[in-house]
Tab-separated table of C-alpha atoms in Angstrom:
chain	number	residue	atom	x	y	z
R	245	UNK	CA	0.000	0.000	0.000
R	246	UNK	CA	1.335	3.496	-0.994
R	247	UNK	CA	1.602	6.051	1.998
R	248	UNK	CA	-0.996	7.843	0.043
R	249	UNK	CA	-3.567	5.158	0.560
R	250	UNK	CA	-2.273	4.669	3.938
R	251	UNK	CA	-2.974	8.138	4.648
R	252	UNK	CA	-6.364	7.507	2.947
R	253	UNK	CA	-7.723	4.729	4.959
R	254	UNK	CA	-6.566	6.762	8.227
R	255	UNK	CA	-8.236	9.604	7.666
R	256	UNK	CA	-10.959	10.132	9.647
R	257	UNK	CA	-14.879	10.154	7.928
R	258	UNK	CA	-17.642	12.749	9.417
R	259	UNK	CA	-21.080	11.474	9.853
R	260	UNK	CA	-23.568	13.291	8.083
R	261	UNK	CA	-24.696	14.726	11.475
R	262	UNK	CA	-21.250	16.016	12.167
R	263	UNK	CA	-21.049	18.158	9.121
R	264	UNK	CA	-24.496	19.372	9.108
R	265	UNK	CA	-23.048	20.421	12.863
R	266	UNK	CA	-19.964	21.964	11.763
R	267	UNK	CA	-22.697	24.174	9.243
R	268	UNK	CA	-24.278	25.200	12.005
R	269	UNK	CA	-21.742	25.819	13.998
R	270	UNK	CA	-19.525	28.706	11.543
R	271	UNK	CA	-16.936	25.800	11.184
R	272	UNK	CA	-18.220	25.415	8.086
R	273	UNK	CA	-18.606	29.179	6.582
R	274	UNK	CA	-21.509	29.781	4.391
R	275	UNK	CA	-19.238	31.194	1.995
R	276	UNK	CA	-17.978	27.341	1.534
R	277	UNK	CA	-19.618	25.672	-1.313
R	278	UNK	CA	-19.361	22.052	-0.063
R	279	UNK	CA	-20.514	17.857	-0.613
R	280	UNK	CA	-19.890	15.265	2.054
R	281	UNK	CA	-18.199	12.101	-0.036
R	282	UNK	CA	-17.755	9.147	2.168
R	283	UNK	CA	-17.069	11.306	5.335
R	284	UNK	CA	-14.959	13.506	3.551
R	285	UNK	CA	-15.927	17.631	3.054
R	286	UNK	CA	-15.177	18.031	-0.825
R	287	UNK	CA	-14.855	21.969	-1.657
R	288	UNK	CA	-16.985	22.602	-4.716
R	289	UNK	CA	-15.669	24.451	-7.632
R	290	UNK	CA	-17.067	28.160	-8.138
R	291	UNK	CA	-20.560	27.783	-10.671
R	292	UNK	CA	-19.532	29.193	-13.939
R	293	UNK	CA	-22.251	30.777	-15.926
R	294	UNK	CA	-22.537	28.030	-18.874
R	295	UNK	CA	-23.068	25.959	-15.593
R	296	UNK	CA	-25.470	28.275	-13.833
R	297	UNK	CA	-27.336	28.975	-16.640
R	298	UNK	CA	-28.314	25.068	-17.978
R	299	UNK	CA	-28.733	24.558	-14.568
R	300	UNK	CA	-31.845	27.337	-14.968
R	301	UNK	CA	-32.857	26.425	-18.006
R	302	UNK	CA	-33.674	23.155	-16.909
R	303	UNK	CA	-35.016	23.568	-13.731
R	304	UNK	CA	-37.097	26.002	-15.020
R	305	UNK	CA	-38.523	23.229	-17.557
R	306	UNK	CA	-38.713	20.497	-15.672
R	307	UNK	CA	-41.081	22.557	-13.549
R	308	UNK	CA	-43.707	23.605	-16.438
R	309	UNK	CA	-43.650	19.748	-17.268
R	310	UNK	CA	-44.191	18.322	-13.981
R	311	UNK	CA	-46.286	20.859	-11.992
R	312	UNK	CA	-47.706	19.887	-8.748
R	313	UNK	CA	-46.638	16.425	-9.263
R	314	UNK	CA	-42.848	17.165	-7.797
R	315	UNK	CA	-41.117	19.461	-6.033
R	316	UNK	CA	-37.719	21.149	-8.402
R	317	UNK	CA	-34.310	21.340	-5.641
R	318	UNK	CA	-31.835	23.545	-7.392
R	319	UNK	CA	-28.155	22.735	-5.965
R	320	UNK	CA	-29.782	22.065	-2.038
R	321	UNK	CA	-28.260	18.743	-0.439
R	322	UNK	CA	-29.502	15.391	-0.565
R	323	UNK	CA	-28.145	12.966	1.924
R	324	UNK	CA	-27.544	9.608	0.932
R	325	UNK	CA	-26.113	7.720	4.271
R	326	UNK	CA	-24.543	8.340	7.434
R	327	UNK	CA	-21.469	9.407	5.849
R	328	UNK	CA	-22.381	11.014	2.268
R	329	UNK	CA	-24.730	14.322	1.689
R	330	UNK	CA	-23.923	15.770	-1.723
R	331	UNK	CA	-25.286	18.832	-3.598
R	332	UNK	CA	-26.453	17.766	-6.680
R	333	UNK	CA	-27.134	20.420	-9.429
R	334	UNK	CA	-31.175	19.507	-9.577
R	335	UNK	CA	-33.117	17.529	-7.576
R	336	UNK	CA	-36.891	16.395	-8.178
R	337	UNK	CA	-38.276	15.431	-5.292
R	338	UNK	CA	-41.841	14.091	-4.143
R	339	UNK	CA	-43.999	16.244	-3.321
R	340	UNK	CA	-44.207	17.220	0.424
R	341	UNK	CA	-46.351	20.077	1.994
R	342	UNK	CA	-43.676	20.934	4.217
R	343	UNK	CA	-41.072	21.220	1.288
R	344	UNK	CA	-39.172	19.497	3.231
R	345	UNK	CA	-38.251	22.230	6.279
R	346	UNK	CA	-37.879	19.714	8.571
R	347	UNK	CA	-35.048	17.832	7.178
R	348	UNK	CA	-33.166	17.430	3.767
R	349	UNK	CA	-34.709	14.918	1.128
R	350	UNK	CA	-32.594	10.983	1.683
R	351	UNK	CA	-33.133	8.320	-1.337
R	352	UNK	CA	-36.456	7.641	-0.832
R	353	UNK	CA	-37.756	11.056	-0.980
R	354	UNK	CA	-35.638	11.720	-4.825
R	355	UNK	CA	-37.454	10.898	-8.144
R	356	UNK	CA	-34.487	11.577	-10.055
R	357	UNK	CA	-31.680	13.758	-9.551
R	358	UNK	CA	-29.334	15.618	-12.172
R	359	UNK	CA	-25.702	16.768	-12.609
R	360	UNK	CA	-24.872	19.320	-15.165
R	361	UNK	CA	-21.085	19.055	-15.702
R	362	UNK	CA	-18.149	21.413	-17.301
R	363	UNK	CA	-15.071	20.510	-15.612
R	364	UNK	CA	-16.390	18.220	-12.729
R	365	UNK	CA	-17.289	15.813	-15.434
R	366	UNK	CA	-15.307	12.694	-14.122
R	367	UNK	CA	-15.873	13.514	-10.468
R	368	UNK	CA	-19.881	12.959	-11.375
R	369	UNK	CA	-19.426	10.017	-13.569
R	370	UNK	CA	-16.713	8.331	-11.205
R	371	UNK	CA	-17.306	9.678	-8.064
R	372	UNK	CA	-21.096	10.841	-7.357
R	373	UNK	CA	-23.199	8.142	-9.797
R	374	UNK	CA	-21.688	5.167	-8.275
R	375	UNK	CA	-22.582	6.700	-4.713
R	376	UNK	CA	-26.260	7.286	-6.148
R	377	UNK	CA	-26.867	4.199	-7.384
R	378	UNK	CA	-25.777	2.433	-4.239
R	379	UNK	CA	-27.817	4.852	-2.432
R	380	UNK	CA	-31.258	3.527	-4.908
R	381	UNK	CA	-31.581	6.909	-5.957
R	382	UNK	CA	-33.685	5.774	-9.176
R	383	UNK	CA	-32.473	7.775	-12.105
R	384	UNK	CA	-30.287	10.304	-12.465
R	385	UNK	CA	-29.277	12.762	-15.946
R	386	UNK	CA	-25.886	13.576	-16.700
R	387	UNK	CA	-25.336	16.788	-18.784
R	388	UNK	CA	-22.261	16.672	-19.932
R	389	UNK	CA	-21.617	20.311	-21.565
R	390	UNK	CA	-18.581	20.193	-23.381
R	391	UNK	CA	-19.602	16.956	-25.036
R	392	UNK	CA	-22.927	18.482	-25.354
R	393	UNK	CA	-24.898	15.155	-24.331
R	394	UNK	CA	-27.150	13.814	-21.893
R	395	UNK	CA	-27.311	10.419	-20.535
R	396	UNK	CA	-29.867	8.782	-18.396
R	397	UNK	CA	-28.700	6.200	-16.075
R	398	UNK	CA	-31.156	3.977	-14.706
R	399	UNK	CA	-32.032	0.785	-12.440
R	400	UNK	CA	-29.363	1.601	-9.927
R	401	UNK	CA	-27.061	-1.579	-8.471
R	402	UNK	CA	-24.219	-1.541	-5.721
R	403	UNK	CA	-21.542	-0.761	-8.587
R	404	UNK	CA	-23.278	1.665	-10.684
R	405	UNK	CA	-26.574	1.894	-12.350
R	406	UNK	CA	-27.062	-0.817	-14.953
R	407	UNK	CA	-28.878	1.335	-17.603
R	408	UNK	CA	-27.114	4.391	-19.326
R	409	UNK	CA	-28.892	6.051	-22.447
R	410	UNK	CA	-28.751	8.697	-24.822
R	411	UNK	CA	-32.958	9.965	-25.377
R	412	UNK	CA	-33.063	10.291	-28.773
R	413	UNK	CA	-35.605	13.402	-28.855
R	414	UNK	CA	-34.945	16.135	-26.315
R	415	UNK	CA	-38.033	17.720	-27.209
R	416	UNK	CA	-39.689	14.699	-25.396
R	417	UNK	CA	-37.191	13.223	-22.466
R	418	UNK	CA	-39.391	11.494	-20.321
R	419	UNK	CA	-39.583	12.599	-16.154
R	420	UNK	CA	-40.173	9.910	-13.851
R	421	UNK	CA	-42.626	11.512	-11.692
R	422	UNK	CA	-45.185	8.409	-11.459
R	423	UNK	CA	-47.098	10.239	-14.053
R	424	UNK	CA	-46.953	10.481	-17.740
R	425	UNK	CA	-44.854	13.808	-18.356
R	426	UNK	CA	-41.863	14.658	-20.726
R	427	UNK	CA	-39.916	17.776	-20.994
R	428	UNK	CA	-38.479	19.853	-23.418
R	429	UNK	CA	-35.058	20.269	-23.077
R	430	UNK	CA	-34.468	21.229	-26.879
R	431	UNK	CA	-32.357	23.867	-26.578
R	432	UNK	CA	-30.667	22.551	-23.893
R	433	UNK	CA	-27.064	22.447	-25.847
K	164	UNK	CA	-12.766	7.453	-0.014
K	165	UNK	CA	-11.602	5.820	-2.933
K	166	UNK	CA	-8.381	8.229	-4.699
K	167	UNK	CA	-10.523	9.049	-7.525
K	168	UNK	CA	-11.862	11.707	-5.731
K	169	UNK	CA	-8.965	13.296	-4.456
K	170	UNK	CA	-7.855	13.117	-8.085
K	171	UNK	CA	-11.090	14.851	-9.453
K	172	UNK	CA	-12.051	17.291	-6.491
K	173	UNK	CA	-10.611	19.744	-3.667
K	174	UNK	CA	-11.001	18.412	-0.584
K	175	UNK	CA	-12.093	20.871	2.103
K	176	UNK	CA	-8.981	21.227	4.430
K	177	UNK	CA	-9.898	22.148	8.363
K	178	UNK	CA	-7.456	24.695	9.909
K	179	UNK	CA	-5.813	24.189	13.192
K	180	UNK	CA	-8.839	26.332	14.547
K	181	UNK	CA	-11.413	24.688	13.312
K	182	UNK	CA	-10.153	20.987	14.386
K	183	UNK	CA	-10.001	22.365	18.029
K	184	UNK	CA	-13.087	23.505	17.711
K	185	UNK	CA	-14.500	20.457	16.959
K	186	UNK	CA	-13.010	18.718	19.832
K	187	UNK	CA	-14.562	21.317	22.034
K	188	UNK	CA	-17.821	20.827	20.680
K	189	UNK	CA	-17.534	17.032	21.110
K	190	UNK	CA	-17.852	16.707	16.743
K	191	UNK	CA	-14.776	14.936	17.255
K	192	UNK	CA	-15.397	12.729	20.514
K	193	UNK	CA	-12.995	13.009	23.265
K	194	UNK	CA	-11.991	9.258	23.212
K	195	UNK	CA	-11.310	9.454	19.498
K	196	UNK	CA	-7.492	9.560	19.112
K	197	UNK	CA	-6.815	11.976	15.746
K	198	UNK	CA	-4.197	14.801	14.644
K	199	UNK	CA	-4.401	17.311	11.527
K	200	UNK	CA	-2.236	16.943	8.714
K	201	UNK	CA	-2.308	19.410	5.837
K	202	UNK	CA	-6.359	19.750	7.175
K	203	UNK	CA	-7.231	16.201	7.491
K	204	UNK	CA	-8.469	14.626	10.243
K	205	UNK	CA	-6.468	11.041	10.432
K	206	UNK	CA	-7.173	9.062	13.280
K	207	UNK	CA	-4.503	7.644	15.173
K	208	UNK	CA	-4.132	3.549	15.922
K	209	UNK	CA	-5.685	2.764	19.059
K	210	UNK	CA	-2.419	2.534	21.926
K	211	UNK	CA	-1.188	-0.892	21.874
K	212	UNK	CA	2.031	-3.106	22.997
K	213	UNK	CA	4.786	-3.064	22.367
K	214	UNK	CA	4.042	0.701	21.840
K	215	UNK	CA	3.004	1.702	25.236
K	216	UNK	CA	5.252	0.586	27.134
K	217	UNK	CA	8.337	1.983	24.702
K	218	UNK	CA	6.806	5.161	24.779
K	219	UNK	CA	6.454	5.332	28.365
K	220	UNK	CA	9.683	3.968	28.940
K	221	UNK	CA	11.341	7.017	26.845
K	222	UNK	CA	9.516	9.606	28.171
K	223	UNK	CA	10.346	8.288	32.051
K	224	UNK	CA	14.229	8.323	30.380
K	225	UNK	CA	13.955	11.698	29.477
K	226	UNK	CA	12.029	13.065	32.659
K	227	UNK	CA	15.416	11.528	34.617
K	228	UNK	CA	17.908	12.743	32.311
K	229	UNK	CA	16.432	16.273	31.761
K	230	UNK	CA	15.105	17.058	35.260
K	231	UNK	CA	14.132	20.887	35.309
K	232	UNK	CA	15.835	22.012	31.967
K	233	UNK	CA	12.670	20.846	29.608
K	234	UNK	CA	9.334	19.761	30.000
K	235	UNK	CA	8.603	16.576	28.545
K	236	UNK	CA	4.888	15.811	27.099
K	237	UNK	CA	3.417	12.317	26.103
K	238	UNK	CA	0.741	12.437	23.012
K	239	UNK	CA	0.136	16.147	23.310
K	240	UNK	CA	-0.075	17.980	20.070
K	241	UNK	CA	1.714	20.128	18.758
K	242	UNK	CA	0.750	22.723	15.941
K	243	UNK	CA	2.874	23.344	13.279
K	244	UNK	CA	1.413	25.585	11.059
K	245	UNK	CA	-2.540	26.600	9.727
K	246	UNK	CA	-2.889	23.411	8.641
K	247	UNK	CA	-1.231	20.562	11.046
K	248	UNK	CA	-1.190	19.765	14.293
K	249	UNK	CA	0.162	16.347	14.762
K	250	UNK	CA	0.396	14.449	18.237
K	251	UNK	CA	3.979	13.074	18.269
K	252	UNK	CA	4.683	10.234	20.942
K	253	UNK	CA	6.559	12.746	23.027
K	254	UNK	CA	7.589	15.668	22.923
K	255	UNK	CA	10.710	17.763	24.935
K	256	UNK	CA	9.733	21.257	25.033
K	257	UNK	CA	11.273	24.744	26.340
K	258	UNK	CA	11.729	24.773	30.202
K	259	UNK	CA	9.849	28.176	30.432
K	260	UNK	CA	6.592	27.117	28.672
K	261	UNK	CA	3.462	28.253	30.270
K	262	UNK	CA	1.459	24.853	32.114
K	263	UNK	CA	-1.163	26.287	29.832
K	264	UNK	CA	0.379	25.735	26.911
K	265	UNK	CA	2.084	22.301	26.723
K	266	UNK	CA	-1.320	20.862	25.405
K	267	UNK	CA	-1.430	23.497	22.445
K	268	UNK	CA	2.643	24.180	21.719
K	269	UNK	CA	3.553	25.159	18.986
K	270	UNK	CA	6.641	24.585	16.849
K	271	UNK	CA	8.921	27.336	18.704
K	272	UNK	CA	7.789	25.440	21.736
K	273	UNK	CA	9.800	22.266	20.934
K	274	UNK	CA	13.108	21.394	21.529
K	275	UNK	CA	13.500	17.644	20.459
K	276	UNK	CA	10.121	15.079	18.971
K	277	UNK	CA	10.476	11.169	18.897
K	278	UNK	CA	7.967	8.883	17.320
K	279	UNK	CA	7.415	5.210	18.301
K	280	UNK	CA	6.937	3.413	14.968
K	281	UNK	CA	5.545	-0.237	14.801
K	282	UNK	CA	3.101	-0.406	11.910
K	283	UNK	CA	3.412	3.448	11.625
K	284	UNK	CA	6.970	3.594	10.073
K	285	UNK	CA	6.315	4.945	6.911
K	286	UNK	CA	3.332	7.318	7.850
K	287	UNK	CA	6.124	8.944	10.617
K	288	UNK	CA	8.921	8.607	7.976
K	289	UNK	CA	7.138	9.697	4.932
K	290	UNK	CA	4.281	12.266	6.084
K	291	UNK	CA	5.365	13.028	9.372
K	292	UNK	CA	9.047	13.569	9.565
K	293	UNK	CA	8.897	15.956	6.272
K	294	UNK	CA	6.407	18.481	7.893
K	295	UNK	CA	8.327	18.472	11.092
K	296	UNK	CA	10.944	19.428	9.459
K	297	UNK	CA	9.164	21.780	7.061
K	298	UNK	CA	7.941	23.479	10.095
K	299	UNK	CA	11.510	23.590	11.670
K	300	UNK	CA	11.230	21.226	14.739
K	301	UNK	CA	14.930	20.883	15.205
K	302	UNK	CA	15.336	17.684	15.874
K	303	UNK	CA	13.217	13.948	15.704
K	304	UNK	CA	14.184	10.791	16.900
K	305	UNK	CA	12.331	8.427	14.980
K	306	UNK	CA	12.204	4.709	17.578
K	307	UNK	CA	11.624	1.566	15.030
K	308	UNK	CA	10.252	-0.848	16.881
K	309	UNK	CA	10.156	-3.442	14.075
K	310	UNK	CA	13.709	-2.846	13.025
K	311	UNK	CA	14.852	-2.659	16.649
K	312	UNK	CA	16.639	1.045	15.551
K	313	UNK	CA	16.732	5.119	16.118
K	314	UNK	CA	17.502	7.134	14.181
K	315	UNK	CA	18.173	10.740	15.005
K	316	UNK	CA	17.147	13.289	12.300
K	317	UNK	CA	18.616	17.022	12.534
K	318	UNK	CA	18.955	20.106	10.363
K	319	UNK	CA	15.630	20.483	9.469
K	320	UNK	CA	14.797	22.135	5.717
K	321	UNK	CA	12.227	22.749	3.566
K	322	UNK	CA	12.785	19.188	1.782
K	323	UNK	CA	13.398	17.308	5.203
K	324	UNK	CA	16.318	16.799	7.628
K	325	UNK	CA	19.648	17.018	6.144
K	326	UNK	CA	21.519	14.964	8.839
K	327	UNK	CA	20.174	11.407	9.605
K	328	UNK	CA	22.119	9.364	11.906
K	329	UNK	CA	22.106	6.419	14.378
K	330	UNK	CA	23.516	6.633	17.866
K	331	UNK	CA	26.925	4.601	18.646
K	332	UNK	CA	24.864	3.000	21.738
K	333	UNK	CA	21.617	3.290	23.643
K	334	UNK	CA	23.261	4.195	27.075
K	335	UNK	CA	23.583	7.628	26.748
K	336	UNK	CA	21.985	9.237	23.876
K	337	UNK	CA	22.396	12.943	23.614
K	338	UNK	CA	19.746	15.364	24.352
K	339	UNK	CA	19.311	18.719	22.143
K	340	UNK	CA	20.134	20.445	25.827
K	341	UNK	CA	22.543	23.209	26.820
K	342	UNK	CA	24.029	21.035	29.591
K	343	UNK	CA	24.457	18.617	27.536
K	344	UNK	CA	22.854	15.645	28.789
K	345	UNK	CA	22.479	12.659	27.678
K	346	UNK	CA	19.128	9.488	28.183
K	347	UNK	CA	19.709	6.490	29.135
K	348	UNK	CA	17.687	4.534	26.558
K	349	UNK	CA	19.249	0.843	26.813
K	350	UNK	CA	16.607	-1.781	27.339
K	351	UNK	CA	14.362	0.077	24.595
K	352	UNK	CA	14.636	-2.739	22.346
């Protein structure tokens, strides 16, 4: 074993509690964009506007499609076990009256969640999907920007989710909200 | 977590500050053994033999052999800059140090550090011994249990210690003191 991974399996992993504590504590500022990966507080990079503005443009239509029928989480934290609570770009989540004030959505609570990506393309694919799918978080879209494509991963497994595909019309991507509904995502590239 | 990450993302790295802080407010519990390196929490091996009893051999060596001219600590830390604050095995520090203090010295504090290796060599050769001496500790004496060896490392620098050497015998070892004493260390191995 390198001293790297040494180091690695050493290093000590925060609950999900204990970071949501540091948060609300100031040890954590609010300035601090940041994910908790396997215990570990993972810094996240500054939102660029390509970034910022798919993520709108999407949220935005995933709303009009799905209406009442889910509730649109732009980049607010999901936690996925004791020791993981990311931020993904979009979450749809089932509907709630409450909108979920007392306590942040967990797996069963996420329809489908999505990652719009520039630079932070490999941490999603590599790092993040393989968390969601071994979380059961059902389906999740991956907009990859500068390969200007989305893929939908689907039927999550303890490796990975065993689906991936490209919708072939974005003018009709279907939304897994329990009810029929598509959205229009046409100009989304 | 799996390298990947670290590969793909910044990791969010605690300051000195903020570690203490979570000791205080019991994020990190009080029986959890841990130091900071470069802002990472890595928790330390839980305190077994042969260990122990080396450690507390050495530091009852040192008490005799140093009486009143330094202050010798077992498994306090010790910061060395914003981001580290390691807990050596023990640590020799300046006569005139404030009670107060010994638990939080700081480099300037410290005249001599030795580390009690069994399955830790590498981590206290490779990560450990480079930022003591990147910090300017002035001298480490790093105890291999496994190898049945010191080794006494001086002339700290920005790349490590320039002067590495083993002591002729264990009987009277010299101390980085201005009466030049010396510790009776034989029986250590």
């Amino acid at each position: 074993m390198s001293v790297t991974a040494e180091i690695r399996a050493r290093v000590h992993r925060l609950t999900v509690d204990d970071y949501r504590r540091m948060g609300a504590l100031g040890i954590l500022g609010p300035e601090l964009r940041t994910e908790l990966i396997d215990g570990e507080i993972m810094e996240m990079p500054p939102i660029g506007h390509p970034h910022a503005g798919t993520v709108k443009f999407i949220a935005n239509r995933l709303k009009e499609a799905v209406g009442a029928a889910a509730i649109v989480a732009v980049q607010d934290p999901v936690w996925l076990d004791d020791h993981s609570e990311p931020l993904p770009d979009i979450a749809l989540l089932r509907p709630r009256d409450d909108y979920y004030r007392t306590g942040h959505p967990g797996p069963a609570d996420v329809l489908l969640l999505i990652e719009v990506a520039d630079s932070s393309l490999h941490y999603d694919r590599e790092v993040k999907l393989p968390r969601y799918a071994r979380a059961g978080i059902p389906e999740v879209w991956l907009v990859d920007l500068g390969g200007r494509r989305l893929t939908v991963h689907r039927r999550p497994a303890p490796h990975g989710y065993v689906d991936a595909t490209i919708p072939d019309n974005l003018a009709l991507v279907p939304v897994p909200v329990g009810v029929p509904a598509t959205v229009d995502l046409t100009r989304l590239f | 977590m799996n390298r990947i990450a670290h590969q793909l993302a910044r990791i969010h790295r605690l300051s000195v500050a903020d570690y203490r802080r979570m000791g205080e407010l019991g994020i990190l519990a009080a029986e959890l053994r841990t130091e900071l390196i470069d802002g990472e929490i890595i928790e330390l091996p839980p305190i077994g033999q042969p260990y122990a009893g080396s450690a507390a051999l050495i530091a009852d060596r040192l008490r005799e052999a140093v009486e009143r001219s330094a202050v010798v600590a077992l498994h306090e830390p010790v910061r060395l800059d914003e981001h580290s604050e390691p807990r050596p095995d023990i640590t020799l520090l300046h006569p005139g140090i404030d009670g107060a203090r010994v638990g939080r010295a700081e480099g300037a504090d410290v005249l001599l550090l030795i580390e009690v290796a069994d399955g830790s060599l590498r981590y206290d050769r490779e990560v450990k011994l480079p930022r003591y001496a990147r910090a300017g500790i002035p001298e480490v004496w790093l105890v291999d249990l496994g190898g049945r060896r010191l080794t006494i490392h001086r002339r700290p620098g920005p790349l490590g210690y320039a002067d590495v050497m083993t002591p002729s015998g264990l009987g009277a070892v010299p101390l980085p003191l201005a009466g030049l004493q010396t510790a009776d260390l034989s029986g250590l191995f």
